[in-house]
Tab-separated table of C-alpha atoms in Angstrom:
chain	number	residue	atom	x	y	z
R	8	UNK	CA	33.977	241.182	200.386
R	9	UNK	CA	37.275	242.686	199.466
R	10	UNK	CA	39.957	244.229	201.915
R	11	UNK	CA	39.113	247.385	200.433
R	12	UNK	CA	36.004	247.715	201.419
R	13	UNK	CA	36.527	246.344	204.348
R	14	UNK	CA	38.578	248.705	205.786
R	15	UNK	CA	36.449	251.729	205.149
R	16	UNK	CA	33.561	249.868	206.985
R	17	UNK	CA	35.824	250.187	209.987
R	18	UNK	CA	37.250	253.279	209.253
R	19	UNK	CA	33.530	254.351	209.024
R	20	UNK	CA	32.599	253.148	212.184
R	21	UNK	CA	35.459	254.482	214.019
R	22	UNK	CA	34.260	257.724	213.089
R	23	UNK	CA	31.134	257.448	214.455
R	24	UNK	CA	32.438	257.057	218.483
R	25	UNK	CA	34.313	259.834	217.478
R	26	UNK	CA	31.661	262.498	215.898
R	27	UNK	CA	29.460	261.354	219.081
R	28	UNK	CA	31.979	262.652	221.521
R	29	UNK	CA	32.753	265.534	219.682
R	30	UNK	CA	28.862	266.461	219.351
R	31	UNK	CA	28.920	265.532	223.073
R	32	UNK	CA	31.549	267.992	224.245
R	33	UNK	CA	29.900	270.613	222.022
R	34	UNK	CA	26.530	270.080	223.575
R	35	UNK	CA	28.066	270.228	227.032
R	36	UNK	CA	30.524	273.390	226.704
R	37	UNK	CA	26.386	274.930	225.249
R	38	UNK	CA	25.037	274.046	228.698
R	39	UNK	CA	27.879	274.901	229.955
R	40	UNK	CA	27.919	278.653	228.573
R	41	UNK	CA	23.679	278.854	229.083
R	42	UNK	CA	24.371	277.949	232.824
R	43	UNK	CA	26.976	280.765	233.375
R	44	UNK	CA	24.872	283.374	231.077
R	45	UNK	CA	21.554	282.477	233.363
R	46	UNK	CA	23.644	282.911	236.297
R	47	UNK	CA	25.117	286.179	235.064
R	48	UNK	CA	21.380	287.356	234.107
R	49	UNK	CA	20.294	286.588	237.343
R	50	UNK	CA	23.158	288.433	239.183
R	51	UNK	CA	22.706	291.344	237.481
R	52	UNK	CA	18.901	291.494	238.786
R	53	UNK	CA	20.210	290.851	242.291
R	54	UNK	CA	22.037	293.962	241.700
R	55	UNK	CA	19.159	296.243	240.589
R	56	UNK	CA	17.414	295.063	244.197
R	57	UNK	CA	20.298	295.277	246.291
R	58	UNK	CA	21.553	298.838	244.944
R	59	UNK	CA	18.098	300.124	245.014
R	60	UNK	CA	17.365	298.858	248.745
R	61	UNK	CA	21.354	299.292	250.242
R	62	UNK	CA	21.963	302.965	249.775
R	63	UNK	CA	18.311	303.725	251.014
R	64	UNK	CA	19.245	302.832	254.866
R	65	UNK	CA	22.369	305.683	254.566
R	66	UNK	CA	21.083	308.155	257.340
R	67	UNK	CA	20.134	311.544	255.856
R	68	UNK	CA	17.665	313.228	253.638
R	69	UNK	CA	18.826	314.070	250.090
R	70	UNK	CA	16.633	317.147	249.808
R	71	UNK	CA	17.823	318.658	252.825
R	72	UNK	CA	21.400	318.402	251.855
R	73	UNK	CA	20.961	319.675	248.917
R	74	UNK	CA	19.250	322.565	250.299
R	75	UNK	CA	21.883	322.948	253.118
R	76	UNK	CA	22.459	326.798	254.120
R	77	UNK	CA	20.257	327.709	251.576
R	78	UNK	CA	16.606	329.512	253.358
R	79	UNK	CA	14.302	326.844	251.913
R	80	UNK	CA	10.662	326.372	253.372
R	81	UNK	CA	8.709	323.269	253.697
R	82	UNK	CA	6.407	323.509	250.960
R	83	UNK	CA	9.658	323.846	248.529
R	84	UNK	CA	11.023	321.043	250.338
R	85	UNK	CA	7.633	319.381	249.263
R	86	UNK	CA	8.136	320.488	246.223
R	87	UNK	CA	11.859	319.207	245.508
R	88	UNK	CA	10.589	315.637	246.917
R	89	UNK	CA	7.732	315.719	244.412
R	90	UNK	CA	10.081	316.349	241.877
R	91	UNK	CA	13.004	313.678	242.635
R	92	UNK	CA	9.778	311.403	243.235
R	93	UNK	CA	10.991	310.624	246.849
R	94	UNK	CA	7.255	311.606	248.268
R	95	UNK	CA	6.461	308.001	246.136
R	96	UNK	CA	5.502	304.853	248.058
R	97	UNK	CA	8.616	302.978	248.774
R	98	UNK	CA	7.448	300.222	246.079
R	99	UNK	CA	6.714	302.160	243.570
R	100	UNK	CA	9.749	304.155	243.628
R	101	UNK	CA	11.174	300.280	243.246
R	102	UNK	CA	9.221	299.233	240.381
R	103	UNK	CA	9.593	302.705	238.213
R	104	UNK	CA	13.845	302.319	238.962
R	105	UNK	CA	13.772	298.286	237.903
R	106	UNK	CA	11.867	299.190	234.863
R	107	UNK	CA	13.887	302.496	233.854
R	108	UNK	CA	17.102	300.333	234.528
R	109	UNK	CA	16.307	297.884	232.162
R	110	UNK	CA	16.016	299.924	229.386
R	111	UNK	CA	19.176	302.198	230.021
R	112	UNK	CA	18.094	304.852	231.722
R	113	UNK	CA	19.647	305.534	235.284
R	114	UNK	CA	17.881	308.379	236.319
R	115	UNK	CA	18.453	311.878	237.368
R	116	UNK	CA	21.415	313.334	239.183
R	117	UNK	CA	20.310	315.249	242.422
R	118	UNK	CA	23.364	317.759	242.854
R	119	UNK	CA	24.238	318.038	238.954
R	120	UNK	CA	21.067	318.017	237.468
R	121	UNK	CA	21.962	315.943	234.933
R	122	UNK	CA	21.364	311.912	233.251
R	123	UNK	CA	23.531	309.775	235.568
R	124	UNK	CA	24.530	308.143	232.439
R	125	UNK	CA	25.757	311.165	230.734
R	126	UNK	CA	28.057	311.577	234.219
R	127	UNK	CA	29.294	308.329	234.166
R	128	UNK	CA	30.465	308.504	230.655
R	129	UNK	CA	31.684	311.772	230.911
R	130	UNK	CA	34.191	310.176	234.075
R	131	UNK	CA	34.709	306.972	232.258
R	132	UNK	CA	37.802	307.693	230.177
R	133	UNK	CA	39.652	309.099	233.709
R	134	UNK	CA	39.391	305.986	235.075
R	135	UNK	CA	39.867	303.731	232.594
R	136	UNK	CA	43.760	305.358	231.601
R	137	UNK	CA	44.804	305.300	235.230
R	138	UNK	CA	43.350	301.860	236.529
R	139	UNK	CA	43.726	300.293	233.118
R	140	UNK	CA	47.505	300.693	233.131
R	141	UNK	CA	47.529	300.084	236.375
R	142	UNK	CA	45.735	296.741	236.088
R	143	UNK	CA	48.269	295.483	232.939
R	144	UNK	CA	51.236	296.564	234.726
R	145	UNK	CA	50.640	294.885	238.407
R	146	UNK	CA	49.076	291.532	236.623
R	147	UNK	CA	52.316	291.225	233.953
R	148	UNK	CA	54.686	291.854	237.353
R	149	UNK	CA	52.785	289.413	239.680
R	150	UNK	CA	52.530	286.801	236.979
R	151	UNK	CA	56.389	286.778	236.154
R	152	UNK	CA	57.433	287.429	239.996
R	153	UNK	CA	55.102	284.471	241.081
R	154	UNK	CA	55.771	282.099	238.704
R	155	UNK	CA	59.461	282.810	239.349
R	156	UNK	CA	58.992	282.225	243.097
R	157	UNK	CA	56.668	278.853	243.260
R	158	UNK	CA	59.885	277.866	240.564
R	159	UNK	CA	62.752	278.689	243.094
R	160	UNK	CA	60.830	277.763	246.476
R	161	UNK	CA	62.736	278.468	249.640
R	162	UNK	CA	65.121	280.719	248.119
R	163	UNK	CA	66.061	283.717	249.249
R	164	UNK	CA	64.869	285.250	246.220
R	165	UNK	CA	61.384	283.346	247.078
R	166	UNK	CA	61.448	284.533	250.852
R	167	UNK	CA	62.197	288.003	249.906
R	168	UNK	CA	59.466	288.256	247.071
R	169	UNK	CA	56.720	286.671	249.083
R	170	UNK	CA	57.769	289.100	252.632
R	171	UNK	CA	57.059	292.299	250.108
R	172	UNK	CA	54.132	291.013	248.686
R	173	UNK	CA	52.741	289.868	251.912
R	174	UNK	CA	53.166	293.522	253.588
R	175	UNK	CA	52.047	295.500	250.235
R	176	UNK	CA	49.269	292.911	250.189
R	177	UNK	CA	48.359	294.063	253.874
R	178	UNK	CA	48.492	297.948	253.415
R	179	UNK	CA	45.470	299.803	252.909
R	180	UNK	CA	45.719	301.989	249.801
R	181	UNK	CA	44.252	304.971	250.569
R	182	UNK	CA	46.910	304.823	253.590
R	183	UNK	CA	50.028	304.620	250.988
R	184	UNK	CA	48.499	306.872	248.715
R	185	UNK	CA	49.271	309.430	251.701
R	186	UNK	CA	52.675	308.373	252.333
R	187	UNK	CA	53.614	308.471	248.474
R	188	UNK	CA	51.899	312.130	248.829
R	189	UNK	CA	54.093	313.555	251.613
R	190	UNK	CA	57.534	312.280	250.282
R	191	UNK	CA	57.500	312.658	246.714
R	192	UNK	CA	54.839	315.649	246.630
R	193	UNK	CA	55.134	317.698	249.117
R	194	UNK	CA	58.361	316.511	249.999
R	195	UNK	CA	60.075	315.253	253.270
R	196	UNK	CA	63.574	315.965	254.484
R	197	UNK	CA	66.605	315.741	251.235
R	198	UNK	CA	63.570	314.305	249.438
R	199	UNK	CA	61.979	317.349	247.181
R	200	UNK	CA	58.447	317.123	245.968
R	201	UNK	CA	59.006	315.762	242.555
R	202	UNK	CA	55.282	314.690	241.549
R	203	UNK	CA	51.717	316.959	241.819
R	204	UNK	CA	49.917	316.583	245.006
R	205	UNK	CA	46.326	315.434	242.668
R	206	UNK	CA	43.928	316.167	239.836
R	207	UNK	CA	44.624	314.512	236.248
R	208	UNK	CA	46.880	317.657	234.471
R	209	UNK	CA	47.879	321.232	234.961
R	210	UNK	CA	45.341	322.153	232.367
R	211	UNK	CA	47.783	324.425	230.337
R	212	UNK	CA	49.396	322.109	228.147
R	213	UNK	CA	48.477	320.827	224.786
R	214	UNK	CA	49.759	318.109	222.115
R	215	UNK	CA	52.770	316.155	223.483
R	216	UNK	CA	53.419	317.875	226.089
R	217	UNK	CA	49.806	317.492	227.116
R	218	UNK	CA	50.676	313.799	227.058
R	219	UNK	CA	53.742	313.780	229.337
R	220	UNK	CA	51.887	316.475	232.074
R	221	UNK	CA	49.351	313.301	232.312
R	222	UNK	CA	51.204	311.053	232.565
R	223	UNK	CA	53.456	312.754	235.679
R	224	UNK	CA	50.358	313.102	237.324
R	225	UNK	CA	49.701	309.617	236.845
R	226	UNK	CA	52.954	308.161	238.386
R	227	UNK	CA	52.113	308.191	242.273
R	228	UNK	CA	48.329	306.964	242.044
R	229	UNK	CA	49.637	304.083	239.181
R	230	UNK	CA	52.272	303.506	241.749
R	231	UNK	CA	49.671	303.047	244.329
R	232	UNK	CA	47.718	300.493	242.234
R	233	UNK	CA	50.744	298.620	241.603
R	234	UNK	CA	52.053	298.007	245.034
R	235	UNK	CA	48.835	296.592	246.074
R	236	UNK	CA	47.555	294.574	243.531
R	237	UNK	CA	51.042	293.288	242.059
R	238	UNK	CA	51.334	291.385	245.687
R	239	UNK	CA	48.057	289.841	245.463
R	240	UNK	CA	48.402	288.569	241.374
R	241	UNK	CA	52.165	286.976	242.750
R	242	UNK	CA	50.373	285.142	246.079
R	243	UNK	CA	47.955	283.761	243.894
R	244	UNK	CA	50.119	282.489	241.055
R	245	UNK	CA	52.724	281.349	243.624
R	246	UNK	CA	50.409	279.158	245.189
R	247	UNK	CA	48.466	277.540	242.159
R	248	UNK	CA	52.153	276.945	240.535
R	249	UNK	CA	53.175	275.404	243.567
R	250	UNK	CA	50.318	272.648	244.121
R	251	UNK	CA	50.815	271.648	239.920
R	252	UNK	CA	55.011	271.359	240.607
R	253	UNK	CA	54.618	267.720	242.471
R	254	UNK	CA	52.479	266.610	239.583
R	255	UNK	CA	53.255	263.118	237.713
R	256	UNK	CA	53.250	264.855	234.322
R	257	UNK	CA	55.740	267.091	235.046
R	258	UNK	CA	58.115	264.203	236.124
R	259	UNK	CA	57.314	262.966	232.664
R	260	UNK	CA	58.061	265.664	230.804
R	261	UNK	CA	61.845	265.993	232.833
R	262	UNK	CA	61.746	262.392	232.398
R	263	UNK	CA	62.086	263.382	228.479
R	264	UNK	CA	64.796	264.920	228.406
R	265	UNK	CA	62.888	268.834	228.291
R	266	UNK	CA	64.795	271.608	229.757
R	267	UNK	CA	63.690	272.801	233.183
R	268	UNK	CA	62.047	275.950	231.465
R	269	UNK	CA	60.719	274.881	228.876
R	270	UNK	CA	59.116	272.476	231.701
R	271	UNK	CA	57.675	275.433	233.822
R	272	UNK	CA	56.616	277.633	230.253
R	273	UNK	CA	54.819	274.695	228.495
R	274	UNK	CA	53.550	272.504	230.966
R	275	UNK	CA	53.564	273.770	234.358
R	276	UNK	CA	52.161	277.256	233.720
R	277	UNK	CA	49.339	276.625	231.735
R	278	UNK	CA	47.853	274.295	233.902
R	279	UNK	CA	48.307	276.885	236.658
R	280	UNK	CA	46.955	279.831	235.339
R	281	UNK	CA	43.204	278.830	235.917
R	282	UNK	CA	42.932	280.405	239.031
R	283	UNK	CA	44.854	283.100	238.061
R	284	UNK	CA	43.115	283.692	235.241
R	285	UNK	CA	40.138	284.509	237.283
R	286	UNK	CA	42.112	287.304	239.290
R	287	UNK	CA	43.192	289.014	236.266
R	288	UNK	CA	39.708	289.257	234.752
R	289	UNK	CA	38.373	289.979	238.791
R	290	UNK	CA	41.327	292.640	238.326
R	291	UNK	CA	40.100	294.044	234.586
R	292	UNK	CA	36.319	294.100	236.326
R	293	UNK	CA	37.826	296.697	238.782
R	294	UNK	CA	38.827	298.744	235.554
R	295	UNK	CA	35.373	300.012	235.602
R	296	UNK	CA	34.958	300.558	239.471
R	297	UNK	CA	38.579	302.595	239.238
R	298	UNK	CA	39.705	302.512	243.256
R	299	UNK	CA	37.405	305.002	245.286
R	300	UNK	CA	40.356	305.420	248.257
R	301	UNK	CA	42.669	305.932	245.316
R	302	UNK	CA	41.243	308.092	243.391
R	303	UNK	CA	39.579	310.208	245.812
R	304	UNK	CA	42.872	310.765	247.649
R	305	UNK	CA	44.732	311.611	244.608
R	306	UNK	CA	42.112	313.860	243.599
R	307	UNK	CA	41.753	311.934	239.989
R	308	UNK	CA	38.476	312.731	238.146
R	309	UNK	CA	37.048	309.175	237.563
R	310	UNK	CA	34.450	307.277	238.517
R	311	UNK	CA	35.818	306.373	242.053
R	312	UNK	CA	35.571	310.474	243.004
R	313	UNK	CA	32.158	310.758	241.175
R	314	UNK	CA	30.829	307.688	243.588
R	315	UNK	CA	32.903	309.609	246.361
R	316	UNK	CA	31.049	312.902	246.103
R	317	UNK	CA	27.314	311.161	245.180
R	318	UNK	CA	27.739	309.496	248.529
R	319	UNK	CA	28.458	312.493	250.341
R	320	UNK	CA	24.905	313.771	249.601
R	321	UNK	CA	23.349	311.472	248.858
R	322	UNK	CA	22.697	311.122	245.237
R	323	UNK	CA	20.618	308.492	245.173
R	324	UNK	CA	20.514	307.798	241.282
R	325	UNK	CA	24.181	308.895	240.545
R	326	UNK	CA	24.915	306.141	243.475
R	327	UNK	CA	22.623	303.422	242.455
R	328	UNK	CA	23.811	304.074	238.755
R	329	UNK	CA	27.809	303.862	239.777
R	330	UNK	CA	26.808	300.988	241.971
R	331	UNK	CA	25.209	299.173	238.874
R	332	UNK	CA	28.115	299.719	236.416
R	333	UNK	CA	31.107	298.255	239.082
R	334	UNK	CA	29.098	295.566	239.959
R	335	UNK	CA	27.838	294.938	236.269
R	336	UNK	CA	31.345	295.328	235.132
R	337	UNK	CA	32.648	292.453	237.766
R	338	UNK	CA	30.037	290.348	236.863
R	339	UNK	CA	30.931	290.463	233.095
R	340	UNK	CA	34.376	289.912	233.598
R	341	UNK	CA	33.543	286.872	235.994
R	342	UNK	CA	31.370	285.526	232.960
R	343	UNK	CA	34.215	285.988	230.334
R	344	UNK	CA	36.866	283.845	232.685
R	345	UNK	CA	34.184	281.086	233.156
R	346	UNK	CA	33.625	280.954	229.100
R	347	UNK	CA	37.508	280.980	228.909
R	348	UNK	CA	38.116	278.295	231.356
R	349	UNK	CA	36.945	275.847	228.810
R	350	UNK	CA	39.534	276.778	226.293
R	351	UNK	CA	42.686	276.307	228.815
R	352	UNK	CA	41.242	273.196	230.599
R	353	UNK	CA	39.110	270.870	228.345
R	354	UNK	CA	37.736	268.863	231.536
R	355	UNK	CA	35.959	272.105	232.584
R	356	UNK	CA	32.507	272.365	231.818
R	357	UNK	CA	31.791	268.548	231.086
């Protein structure tokens, strides 16, 4: 036999070890996604029982606070339950929301008269600009601030970056909304009121200067946001970098001769960011949800006021409907980081 064709006999069945692993990882990372998308499925159901069941034990009867100070007798009380389907047997009114759900359809508003989805869309944008910039501000801040703390541990800059975050971490929003409100709205002592007390605009303004009249209203709630989710991003990043920066490969990669940030950008960060990762995406599922406190003490017309007033009542539908698109939304984003987790760290999902 020549030495030709000897060596691609070996170089032949080299390959094969090879093309089985790689066939193996693929067929893992598939059970690997069908396990996460069964899970997801099966969230998503517990969701539909839980929203249907949880906002059925608030005290209080829809029709009668819908009818409040309004001369209503009890056959047109009868009449209004007939009509909402609340005079249904407790399991059927189950079965009829499961199987309306699945197909799209949320139901009727109480108080607006109108499709819950058609509401929800309408409030959508709202709280997507304000809790969407929010979100990509706060995580970009408590990335870099956290990575630069776990980097310089025990310096002053470290102590004084993880004392804020700890306090901003600690205060409830809805609480600093207020404060933000009373100095820079209203105003409080040589401080004038520089920003609008709520709402999204003035409602007077069109093209650019339409833009800018949002986007003052926008500063104090974004503010908000910021403060307390910035604090939580930088905890979380400071930690994971910290337990990856007594690590043998990083002593390798000094060992080297690699700069100390090109140490921390290439090697150190990457391998920290899985946990992080999953805050961020935890963070973008909260785009949908918007921040009830927030929103409702600003005044901003998203989805967090809609759920606000629908609980008030309650709007059953409108609440079970807002209930199913925040927790939907968290449960999608939770699915995207565990298909992404993969991609940063190979060893997942074998």
């Amino acid at each position: 036999m020549s030495t030709t064709s000897t060596t691609g006999t070996a170089t032949a069945v080299a390959r094969v070890p090879e093309a089985r692993a790689t066939g193996g990882n693929a067929r893992a990372y598939l059970l690997y996604v069908a396990g996460r998308l069964g899970g997801a499925a099966i969230s998503l159901l517990a969701v539909l029982v839980t929203s249907f069941f949880l906002f059925r034990i608030i005290p209080g009867d829809p029709v009668k606070a819908m009818t409040h100070g309004m001369p209503t007798s009890a056959e047109q009380l009868a009449t209004l339950r007939k009509q909402f389907g609340l005079d249904q047997p407790m399991w059927q009114q189950f079965t009829d929301y499961c199987g309306k759900a699945l197909t799209g359809d949320l139901g009727m508003s109480y108080q607006f008269h109108a499709p819950v989805g058609e509401l929800i869309a309408q409030k959508v944008p709202a709280t997507l600009l304000l809790t969407g910039v929010a979100v990509v501000v706060y995580s970009a801040i408590g990335l870099w601030l956290g990575t630069r703390s776990a980097w310089r541990h025990g310096s002053l800059g470290d102590k004084v970056n993880t004392g804020v975050a700890l306090t901003l971490w600690s205060v409830p929003s809805f609480w600093l909304g207020l404060l933000l409100i009373i100095t820079f709205s209203v105003g409080i002592g040589p401080i004038p009121g520089l920003f609008p007390t709520g709402g999204m605009e003035s409602g007077d303004e069109t093209g650019f200067a339409y833009i800018a009249d949002v986007a003052h209203h926008m500063v104090l709630p974004v503010i908000t946001l910021v403060a307390v989710g910035y604090a939580q991003t930088l905890l979380v990043m400071r930690s994971s970098l910290l337990d990856e920066m007594g690590s043998d490969y990083l002593t390798t990669a000094r060992a080297k001769g690699l700069r100390d940030d090109v140490v921390r950008r290439r090697h150190a960060v990457p391998n920290a960011l899985l946990p992080t990762v999953t805050m961020v995406f935890i963070n973008l599922g909260h785009v949908a949800a918007g921040s009830i406190l927030v929103e409702t003490v600003f005044s901003w017309p998203g989805l967090g006021g809609l759920f606000y007033q629908a609980l008030s009542v309650p709007d059953l539908p409108l609440v079970q409907g807002l209930f199913v698109v925040f927790a939907g939304a968290m449960i999608v984003m939770n699915l995207l980081a565990d298909l992404l987790y993969p991609l940063l760290d190979p060893r997942v999902g074998r």
